[in-house]
Tab-separated table of C-alpha atoms in Angstrom:
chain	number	residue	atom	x	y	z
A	16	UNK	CA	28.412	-23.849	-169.669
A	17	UNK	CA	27.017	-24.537	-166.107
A	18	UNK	CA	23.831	-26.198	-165.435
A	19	UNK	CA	22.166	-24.185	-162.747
A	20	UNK	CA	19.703	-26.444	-160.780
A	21	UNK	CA	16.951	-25.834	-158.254
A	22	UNK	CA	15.760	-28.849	-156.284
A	23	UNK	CA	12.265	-29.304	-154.736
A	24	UNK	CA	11.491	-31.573	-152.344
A	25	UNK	CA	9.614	-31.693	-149.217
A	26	UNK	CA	12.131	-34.230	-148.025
A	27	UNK	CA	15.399	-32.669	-146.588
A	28	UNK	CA	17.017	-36.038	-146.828
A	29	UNK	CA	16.417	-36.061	-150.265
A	30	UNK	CA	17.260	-32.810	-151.181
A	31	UNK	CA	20.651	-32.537	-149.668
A	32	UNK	CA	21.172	-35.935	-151.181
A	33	UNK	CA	20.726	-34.777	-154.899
A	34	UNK	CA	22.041	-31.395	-153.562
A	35	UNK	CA	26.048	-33.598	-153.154
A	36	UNK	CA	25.197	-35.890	-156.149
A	37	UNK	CA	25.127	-33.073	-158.138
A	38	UNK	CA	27.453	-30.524	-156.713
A	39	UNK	CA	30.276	-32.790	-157.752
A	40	UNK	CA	28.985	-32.804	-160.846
A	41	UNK	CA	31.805	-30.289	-162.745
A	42	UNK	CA	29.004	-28.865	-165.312
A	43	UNK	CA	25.992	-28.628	-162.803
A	44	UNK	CA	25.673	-26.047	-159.722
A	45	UNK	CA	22.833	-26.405	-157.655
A	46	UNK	CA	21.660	-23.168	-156.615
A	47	UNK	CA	18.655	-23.584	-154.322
A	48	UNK	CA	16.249	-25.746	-152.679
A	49	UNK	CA	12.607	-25.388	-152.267
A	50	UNK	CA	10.363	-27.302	-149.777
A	51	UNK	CA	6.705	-27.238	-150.948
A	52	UNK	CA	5.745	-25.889	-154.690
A	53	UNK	CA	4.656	-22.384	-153.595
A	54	UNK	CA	8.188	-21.642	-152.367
A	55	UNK	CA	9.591	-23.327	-155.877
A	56	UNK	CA	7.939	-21.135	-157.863
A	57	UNK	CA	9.099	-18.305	-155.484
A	58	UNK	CA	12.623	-19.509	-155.985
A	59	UNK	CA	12.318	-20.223	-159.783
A	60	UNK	CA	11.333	-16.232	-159.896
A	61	UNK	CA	14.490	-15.446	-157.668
A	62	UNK	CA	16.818	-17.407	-159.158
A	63	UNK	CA	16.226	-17.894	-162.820
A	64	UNK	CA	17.257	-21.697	-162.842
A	65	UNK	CA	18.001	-23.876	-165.694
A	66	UNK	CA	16.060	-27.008	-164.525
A	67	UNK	CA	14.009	-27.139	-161.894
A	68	UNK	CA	13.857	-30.923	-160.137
A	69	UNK	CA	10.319	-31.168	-158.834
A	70	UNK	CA	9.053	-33.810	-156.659
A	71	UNK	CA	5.088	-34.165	-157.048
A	72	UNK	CA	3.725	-34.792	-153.812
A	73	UNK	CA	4.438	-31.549	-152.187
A	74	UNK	CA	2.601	-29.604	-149.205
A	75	UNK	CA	1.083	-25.792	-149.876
A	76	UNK	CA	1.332	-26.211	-153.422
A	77	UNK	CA	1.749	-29.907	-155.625
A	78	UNK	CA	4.759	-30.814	-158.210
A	79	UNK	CA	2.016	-30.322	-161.004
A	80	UNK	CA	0.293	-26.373	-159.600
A	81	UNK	CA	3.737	-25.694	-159.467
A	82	UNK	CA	5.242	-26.673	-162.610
A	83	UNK	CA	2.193	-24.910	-164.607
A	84	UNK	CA	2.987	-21.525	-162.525
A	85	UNK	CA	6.473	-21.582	-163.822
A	86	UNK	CA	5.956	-22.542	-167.239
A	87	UNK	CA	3.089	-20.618	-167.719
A	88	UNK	CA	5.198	-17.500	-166.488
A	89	UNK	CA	6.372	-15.943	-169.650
A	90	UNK	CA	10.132	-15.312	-170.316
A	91	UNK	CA	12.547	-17.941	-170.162
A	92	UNK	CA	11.248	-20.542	-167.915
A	93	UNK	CA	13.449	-23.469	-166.738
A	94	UNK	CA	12.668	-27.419	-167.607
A	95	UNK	CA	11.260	-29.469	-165.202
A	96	UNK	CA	11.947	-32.702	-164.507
A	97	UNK	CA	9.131	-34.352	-162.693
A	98	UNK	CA	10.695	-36.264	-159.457
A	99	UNK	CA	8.322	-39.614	-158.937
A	100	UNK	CA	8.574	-42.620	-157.130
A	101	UNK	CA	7.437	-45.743	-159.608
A	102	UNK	CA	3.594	-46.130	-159.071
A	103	UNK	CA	2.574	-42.569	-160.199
A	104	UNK	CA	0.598	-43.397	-162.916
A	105	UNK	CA	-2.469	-40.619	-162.684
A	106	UNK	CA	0.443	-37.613	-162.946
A	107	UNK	CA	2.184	-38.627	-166.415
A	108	UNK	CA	-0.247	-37.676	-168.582
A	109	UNK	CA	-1.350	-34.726	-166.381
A	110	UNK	CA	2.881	-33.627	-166.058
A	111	UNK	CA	3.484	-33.590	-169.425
A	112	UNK	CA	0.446	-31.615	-170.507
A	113	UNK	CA	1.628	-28.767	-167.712
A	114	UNK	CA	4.916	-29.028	-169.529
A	115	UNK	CA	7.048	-31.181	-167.808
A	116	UNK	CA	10.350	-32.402	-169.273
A	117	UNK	CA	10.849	-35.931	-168.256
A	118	UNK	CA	10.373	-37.960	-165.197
A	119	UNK	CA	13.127	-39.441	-162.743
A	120	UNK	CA	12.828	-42.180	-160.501
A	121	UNK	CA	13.736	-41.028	-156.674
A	122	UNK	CA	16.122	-43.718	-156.211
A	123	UNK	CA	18.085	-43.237	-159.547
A	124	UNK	CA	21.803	-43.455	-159.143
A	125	UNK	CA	23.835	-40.376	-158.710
A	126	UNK	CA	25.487	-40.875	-162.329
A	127	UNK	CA	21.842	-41.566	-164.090
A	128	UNK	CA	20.671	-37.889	-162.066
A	129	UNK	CA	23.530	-35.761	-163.391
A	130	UNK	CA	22.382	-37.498	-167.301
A	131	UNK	CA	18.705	-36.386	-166.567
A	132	UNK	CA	19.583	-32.847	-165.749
A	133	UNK	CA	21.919	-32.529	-168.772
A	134	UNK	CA	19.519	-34.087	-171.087
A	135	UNK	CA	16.674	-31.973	-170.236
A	136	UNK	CA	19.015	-28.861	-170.084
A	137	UNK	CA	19.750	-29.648	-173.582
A	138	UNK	CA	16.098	-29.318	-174.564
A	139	UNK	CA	15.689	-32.803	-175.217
A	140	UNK	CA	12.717	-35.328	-173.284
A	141	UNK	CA	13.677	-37.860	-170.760
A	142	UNK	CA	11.107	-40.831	-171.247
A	143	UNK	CA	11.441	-43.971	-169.808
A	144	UNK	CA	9.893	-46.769	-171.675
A	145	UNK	CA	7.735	-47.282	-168.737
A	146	UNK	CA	6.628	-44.156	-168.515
A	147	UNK	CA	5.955	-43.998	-172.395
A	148	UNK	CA	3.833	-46.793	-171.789
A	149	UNK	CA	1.845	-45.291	-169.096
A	150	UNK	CA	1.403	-42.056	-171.064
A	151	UNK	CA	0.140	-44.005	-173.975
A	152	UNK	CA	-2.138	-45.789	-171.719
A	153	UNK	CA	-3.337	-43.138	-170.532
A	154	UNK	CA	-4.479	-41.454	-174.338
A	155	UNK	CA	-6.102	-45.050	-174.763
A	156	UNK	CA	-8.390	-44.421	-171.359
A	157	UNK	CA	-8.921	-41.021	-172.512
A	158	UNK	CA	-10.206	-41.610	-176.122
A	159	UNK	CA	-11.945	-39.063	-178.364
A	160	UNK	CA	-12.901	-37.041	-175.105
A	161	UNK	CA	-9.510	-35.459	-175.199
A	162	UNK	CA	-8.644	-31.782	-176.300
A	163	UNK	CA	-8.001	-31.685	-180.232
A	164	UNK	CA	-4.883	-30.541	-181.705
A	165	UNK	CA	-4.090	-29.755	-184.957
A	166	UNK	CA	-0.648	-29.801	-187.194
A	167	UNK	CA	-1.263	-27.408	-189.385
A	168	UNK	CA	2.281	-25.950	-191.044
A	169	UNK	CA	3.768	-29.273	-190.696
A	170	UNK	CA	4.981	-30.453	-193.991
A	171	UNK	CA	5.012	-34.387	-195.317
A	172	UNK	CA	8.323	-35.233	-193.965
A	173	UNK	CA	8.322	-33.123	-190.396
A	174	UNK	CA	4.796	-35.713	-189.763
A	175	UNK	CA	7.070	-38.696	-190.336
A	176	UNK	CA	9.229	-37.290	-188.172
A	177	UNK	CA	7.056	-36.218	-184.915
A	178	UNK	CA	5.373	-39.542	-185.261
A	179	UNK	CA	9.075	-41.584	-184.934
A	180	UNK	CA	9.319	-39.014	-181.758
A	181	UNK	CA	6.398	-40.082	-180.387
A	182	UNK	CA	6.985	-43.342	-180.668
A	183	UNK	CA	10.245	-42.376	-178.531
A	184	UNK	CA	13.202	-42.918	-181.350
A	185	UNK	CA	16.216	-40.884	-180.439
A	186	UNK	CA	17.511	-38.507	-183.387
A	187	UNK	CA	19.757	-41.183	-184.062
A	188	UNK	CA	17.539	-43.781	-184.424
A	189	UNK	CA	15.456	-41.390	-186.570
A	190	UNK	CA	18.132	-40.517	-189.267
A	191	UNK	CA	18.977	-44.614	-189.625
A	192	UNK	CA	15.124	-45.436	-189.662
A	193	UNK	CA	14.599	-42.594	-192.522
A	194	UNK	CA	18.572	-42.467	-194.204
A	195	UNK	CA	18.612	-38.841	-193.292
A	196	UNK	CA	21.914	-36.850	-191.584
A	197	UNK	CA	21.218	-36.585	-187.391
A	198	UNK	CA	21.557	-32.726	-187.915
A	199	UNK	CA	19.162	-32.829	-190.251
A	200	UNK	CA	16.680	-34.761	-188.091
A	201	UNK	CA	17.607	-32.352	-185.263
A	202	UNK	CA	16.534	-28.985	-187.852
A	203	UNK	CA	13.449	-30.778	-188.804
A	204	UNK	CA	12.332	-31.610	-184.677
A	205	UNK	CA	13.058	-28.054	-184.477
A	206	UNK	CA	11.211	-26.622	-186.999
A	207	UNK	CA	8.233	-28.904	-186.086
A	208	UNK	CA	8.394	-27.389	-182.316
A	209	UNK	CA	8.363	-23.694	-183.713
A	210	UNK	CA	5.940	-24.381	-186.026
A	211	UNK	CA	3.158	-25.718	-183.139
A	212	UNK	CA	4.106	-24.005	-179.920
A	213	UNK	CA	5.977	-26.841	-178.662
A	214	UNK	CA	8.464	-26.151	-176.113
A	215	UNK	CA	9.914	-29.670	-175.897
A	216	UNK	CA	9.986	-33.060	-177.365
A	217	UNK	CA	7.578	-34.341	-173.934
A	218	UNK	CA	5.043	-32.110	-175.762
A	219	UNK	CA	5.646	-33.276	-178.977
A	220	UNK	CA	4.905	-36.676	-178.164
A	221	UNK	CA	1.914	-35.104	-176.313
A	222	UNK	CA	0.899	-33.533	-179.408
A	223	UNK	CA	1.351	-36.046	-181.799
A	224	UNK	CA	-1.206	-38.349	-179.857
A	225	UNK	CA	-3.570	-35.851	-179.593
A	226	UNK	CA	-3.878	-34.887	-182.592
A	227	UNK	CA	-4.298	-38.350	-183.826
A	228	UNK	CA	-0.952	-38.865	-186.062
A	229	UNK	CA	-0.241	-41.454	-183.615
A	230	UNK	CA	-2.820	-43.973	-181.547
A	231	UNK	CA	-2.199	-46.243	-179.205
A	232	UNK	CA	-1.069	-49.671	-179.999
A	233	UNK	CA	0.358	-48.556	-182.911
């Protein structure tokens, strides 16, 4: 199954470069660019893309405006993976609560773009430990000011498991860490997303902070 991809980037430079990374790419099609975030969101409408790669400093309309337009749009809305150079510290917390995906470094090889776009595609969050540390950071700063969640639903075992998420364990690393099947772990994240809303495992980790199962420095 083809990835369809819609890059936006108020850099043509950049653009066409991800544009040829990712064209010969056999399992990812790019089909569009956009230049500033209002046009994105025109072209997400348009062109019903799978992921959406969206750079956040962006004239007209910003990275962030723009991904909350087209995830708060209703229907089937594309993943977005949050473009950033590596001293954006003020838009990770603010990314993932509009709904964002993951976060890729502009100068990330051609082979570590194609990997982002697939992993995201698959539904899954793309978190670098630096950014995870930032976002966590950033809950810390926050404190007790911040909007409270609530996991209600989620059983004994589906709390052990957002709160391995949210400390970023792959599936993997969650069914050694709790001697459970990976396909098991994978029906339980699932369940747990159903169960509060959650579109992605980005908001899960969002959640699970916020709602206090997990604090900082834990």
């Amino acid at each position: 199954m083809t990835i369809r991809v819609l890059v936006a980037d108020d850099q043509g430079m950049v653009r066409t470069g991800f544009t040829v990374f990712l064209g010969a790419q056999p399992d990812i099609e790019v089909v569009g660019e956009a230049a500033d975030g209002e046009e994105a969101v025109r072209r997400v409408a348009e062109l019903s893309p799978d992921v959406v790669l969206m750079d956040v400093r962006m004239p007209v309309l910003d990275g962030l405006q723009a991904t909350r337009r087209i995830l708060s749009s209703g229907g089937h809305p594309p993943k977005v993976l949050i473009l950033t150079t590596f001293d954006l510290d003020d838009y990770v917390y603010e990314a993932l609560r509009a709904g964002a995906s993951g976060f890729l470094l502009k100068d990330a090889s051609a082979g570590q773009l194609a990997e982002a776009v697939r992993v995201v595609a698959a539904g899954e969050a793309l978190l670098a430990p630096s950014v995870t540390r930032r976002l966590i950071s950033e809950f810390a700063r926050l404190g007790p000011s911040r909007p409270r969640a609530t996991l209600d639903g989620v059983t004994e075992r589906e709390a052990e498991v957002l709160t391995l998420v949210a400390h970023g364990l792959s599936n993997q690393e969650i069914a050694e860490r709790l001697v459970l099947s990976e396909q098991t772990v994978k029906t339980h994240v699932g369940r747990i997303l159903a169960k509060l809303g959650l579109r992605d495992r980005a908001q899960a980790i969002v959640h699970a902070y916020e709602t206090g199962l997990v604090r900082p420095g834990e």
